[in-house]
Every structure is written in structure tokens, then in C-alpha cells.
PDB file of C-alpha atoms in Angstrom:
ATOM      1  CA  UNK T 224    -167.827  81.313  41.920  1.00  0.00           C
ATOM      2  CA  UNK T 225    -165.299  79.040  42.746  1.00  0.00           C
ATOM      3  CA  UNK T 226    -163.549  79.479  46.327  1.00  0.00           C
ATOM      4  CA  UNK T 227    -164.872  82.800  46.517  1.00  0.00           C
ATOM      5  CA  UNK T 228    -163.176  83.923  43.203  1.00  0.00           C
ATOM      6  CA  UNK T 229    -165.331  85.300  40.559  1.00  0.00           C
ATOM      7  CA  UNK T 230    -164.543  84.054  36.815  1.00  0.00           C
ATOM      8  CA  UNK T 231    -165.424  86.750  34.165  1.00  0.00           C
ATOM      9  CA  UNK T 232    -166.578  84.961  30.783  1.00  0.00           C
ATOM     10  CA  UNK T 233    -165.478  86.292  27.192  1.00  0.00           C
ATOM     11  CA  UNK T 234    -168.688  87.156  25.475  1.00  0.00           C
ATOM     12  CA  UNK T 235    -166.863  87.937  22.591  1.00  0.00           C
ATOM     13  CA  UNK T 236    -167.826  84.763  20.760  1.00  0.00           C
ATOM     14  CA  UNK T 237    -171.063  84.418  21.325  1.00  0.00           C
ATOM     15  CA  UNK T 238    -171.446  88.046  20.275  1.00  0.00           C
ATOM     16  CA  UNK T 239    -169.847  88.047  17.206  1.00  0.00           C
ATOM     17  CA  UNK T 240    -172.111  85.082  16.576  1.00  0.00           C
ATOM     18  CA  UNK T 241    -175.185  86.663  16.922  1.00  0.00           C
ATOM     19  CA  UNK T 242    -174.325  89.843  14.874  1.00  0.00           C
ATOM     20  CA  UNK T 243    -173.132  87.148  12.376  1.00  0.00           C
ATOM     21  CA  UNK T 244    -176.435  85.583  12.279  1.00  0.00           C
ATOM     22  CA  UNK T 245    -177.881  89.241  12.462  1.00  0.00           C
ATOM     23  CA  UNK T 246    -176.623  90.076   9.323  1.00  0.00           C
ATOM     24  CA  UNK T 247    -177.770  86.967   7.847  1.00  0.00           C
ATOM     25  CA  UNK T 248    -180.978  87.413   8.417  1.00  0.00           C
ATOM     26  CA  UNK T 249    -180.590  90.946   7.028  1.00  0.00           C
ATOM     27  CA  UNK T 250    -179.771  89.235   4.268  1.00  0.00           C
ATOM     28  CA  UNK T 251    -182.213  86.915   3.706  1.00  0.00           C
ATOM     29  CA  UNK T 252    -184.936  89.201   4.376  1.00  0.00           C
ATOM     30  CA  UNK T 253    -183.509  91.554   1.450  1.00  0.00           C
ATOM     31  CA  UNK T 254    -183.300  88.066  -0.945  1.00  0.00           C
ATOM     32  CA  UNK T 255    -187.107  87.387  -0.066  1.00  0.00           C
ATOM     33  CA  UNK T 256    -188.276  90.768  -0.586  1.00  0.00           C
ATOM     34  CA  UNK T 257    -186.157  90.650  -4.259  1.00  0.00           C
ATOM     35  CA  UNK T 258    -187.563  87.172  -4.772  1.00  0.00           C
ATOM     36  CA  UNK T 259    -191.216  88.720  -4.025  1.00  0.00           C
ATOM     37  CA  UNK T 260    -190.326  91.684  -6.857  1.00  0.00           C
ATOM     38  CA  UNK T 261    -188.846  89.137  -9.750  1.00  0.00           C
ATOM     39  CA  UNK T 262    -192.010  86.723  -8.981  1.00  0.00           C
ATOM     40  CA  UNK T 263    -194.393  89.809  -9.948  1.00  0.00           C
ATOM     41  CA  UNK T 264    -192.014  91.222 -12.713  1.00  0.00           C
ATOM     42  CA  UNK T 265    -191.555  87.403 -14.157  1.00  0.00           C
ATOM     43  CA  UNK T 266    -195.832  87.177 -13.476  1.00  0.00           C
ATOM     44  CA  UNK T 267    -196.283  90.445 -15.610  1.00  0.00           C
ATOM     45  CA  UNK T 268    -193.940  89.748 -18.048  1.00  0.00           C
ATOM     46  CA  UNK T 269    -195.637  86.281 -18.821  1.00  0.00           C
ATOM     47  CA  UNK T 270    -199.072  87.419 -19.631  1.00  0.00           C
ATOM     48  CA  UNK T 271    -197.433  89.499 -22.114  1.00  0.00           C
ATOM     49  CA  UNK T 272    -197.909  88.220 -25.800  1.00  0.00           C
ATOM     50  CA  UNK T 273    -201.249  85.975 -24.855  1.00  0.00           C
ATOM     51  CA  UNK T 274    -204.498  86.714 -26.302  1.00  0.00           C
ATOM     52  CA  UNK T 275    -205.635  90.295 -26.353  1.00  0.00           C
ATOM     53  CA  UNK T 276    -203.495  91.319 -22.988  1.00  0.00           C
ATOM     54  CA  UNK T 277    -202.225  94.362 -23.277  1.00  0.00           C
ATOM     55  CA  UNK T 278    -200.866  96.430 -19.858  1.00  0.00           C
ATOM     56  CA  UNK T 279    -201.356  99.487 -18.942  1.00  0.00           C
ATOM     57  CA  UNK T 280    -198.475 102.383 -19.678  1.00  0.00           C
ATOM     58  CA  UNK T 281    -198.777 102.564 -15.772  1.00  0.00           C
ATOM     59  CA  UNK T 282    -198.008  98.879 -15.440  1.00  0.00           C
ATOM     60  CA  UNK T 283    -195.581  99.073 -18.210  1.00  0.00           C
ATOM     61  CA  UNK T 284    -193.442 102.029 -16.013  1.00  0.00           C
ATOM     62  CA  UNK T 285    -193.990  99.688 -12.815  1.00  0.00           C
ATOM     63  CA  UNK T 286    -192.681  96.236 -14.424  1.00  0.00           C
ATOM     64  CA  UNK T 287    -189.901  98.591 -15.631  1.00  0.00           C
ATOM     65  CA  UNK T 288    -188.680 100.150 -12.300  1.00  0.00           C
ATOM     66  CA  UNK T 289    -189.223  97.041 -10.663  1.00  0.00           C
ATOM     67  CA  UNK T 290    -186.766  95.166 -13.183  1.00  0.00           C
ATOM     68  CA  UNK T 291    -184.487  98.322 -12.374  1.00  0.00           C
ATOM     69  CA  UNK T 292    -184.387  98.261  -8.983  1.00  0.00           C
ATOM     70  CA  UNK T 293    -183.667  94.596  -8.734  1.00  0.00           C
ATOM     71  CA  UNK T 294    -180.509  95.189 -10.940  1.00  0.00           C
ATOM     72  CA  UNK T 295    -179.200  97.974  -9.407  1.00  0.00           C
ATOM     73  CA  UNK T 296    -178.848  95.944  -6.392  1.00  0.00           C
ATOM     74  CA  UNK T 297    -177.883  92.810  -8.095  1.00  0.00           C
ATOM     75  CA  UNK T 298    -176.467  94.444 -11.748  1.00  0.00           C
ATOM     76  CA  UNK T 299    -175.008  90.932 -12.937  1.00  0.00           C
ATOM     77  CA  UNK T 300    -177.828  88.612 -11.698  1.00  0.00           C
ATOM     78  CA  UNK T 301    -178.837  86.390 -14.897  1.00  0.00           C
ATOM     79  CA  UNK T 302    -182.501  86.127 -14.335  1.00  0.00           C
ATOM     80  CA  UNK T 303    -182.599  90.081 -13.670  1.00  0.00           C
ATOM     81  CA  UNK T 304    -181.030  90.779 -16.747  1.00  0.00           C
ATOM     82  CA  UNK T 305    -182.730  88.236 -18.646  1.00  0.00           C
ATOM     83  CA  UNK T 306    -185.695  89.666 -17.605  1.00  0.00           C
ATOM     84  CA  UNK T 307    -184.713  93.668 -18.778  1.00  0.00           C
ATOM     85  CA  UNK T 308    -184.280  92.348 -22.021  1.00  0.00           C
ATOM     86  CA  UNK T 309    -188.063  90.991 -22.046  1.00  0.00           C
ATOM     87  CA  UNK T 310    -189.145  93.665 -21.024  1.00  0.00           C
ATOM     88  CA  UNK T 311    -187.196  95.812 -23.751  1.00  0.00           C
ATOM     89  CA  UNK T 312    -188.425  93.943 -26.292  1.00  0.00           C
ATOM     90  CA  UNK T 313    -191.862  94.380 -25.838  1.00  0.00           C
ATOM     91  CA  UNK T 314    -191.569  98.022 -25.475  1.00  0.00           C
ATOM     92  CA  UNK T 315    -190.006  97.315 -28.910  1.00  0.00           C
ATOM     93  CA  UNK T 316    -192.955  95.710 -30.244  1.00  0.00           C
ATOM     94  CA  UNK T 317    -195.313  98.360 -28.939  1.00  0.00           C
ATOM     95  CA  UNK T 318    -193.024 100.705 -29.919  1.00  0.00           C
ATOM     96  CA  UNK T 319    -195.145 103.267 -33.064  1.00  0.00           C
ATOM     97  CA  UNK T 320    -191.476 104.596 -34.062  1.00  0.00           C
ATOM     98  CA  UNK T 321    -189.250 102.392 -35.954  1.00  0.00           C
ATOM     99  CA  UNK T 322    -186.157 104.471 -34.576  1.00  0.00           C
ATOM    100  CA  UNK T 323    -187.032 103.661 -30.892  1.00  0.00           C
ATOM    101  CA  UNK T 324    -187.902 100.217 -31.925  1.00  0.00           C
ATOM    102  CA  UNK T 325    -184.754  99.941 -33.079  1.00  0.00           C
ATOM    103  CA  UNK T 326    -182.606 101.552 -30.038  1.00  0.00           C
ATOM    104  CA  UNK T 327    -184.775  99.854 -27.760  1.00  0.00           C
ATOM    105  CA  UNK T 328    -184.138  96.002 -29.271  1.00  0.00           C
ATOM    106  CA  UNK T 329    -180.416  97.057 -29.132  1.00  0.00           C
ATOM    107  CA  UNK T 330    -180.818  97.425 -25.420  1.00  0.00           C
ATOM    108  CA  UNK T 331    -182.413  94.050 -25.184  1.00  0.00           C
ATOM    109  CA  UNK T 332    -179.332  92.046 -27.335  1.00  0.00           C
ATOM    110  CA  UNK T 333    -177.350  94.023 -24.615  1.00  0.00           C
ATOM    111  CA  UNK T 334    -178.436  93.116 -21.674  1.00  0.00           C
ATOM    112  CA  UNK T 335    -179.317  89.241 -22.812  1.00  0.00           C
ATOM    113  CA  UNK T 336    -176.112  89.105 -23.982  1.00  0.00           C
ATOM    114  CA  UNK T 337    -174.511  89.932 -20.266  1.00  0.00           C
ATOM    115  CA  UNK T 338    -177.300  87.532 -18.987  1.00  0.00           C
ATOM    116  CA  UNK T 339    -175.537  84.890 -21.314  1.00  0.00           C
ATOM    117  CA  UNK T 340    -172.169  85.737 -20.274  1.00  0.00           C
ATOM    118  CA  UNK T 341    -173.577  85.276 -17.060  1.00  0.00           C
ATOM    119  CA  UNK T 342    -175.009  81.677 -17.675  1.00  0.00           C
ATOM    120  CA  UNK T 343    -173.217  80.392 -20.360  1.00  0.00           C
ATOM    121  CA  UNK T 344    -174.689  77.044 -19.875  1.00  0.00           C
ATOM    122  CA  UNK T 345    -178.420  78.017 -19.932  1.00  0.00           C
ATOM    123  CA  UNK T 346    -179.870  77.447 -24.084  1.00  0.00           C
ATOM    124  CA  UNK T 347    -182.654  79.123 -23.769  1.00  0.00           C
ATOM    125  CA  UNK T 348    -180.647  82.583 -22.927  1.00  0.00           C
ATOM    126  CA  UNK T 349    -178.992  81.777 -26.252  1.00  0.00           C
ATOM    127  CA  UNK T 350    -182.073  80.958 -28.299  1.00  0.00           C
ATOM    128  CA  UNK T 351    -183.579  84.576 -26.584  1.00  0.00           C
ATOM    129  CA  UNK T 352    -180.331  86.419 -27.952  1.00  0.00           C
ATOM    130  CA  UNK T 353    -180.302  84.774 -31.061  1.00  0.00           C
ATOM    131  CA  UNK T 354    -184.161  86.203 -31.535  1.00  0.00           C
ATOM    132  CA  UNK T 355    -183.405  89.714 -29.859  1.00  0.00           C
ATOM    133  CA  UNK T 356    -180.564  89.521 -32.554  1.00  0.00           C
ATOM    134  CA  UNK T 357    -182.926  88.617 -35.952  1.00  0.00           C
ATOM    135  CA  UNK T 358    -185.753  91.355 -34.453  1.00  0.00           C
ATOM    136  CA  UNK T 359    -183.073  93.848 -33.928  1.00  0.00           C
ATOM    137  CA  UNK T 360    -181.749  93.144 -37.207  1.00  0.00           C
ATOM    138  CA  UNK T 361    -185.187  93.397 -39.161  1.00  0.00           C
ATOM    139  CA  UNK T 362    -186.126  96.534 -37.516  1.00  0.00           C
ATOM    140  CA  UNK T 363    -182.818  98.623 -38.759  1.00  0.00           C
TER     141      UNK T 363
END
């Protein structure tokens, strides 16, 4: 107070500043938690292809939805869709009909071809479509 008058501050700044940083954190926390999911889908989708590993149909269904769910909140995100078309192709390879083989590696060139589009710059998205490309074409 100031010679008995009283001053009434704008909060408004301050405010909007802390629902700002509010939603940031929102944010972040969503990022880590997707991070967390891709780490254990990428982790999964490693092993695949060394030595005598072979998942579970369980595990199989869980690296699937996983991959899904990161996509349908991120549907152009390079890495996600990189990693769909992984995951397609070795349900490809374990695939006992040639027919689903076949639909299935057509999924994969699909979705690594958006990653590409995605991350034009990145070879090794290129070298994986090129390869999703020859399988596809040998299984037809």
C-alpha cells in the first residue's frame, strides 16, 4: 500500500505462464512415456532374426499394438513407421501362407516408404525399402 491506496496486480501473466509450462510438461511426460514404448518395441524388434529367438504369438500381438499405438498418436513419425514395417516383415517371414506373406510385405514397402518420405535424407530407410521391395517382389 502506498498512501493508504491499495494497488491490485494483473496475474494474468504469470498465469498464463504457468498453464503454459503446465502443458509442457503434459507434454513431455506423454514424449517420455512414447520414448519408454519405442525403446521396448525397437528392444523386441532387435532380437528378432538372431540365433534361435523366436517370440511368442503373445509378444508378437504386444510389439504389434505397441507399434500401433505409438502411430496413432504420432501417424507420420519416421522411426514409428520405420519400425511397423519391421515388424511387418517378420510376420512375413513367419508367415506359413504365401498369400499373407505377400499382403503383409506390401504393408511393410508401404509404410517404409512414408517413413522415407518422411526422412528423405536417412540411407538406411532406403536400403530397408529397397529390401522390403526385392522380398515383396520374390514372394508374388
Amino acid at each position: 500500500m502506498a498512501g493508504g491506496r491499495i494497488q491490485v496486480k494483473s496475474f494474468w501473466l504469470p498465469g498464463l505462464a504457468i498453464l503454459l509450462c503446465g502443458f509442457m510438461l503434459l507434454e513431455a511426460g506423454r514424449q517420455f512415456g512414447n520414448d519408454i514404448r519405442f525403446s521396448a518395441v525397437q528392444a523386441e524388434l532387435g532380437f528378432r532374426g538372431r540365433e534361435s529367438y523366436q517370440p511368442s504369438s503373445s509378444t508378437i500381438k504386444e510389439t504389434t499394438a505397441a507399434n500401433d499405438t505409438l502411430l496413432a498418436m504420432r501417424p507420420h513419425h519416421p522411426d514409428y513407421l520405420a519400425a511397423r514395417a519391421n515388424d511387418l516383415a517378420w510376420q512375413a517371414y513367419w508367415s506359413t501362407r504365401r498369400s499373407d506373406a505377400a499382403a503383409l510385405l506390401q504393408q511393410a514397402v508401404a509404410s517404409q516408404t512414408l517413413a522415407v518420405a518422411a526422412r528423405p535424407a536417412r540411407p538406411q530407410d532406403r536400403r530397408k525399402l529397397l529390401e522390403y521391395q526385392q522380398l515383396a517382389k520374390q514372394v508374388q
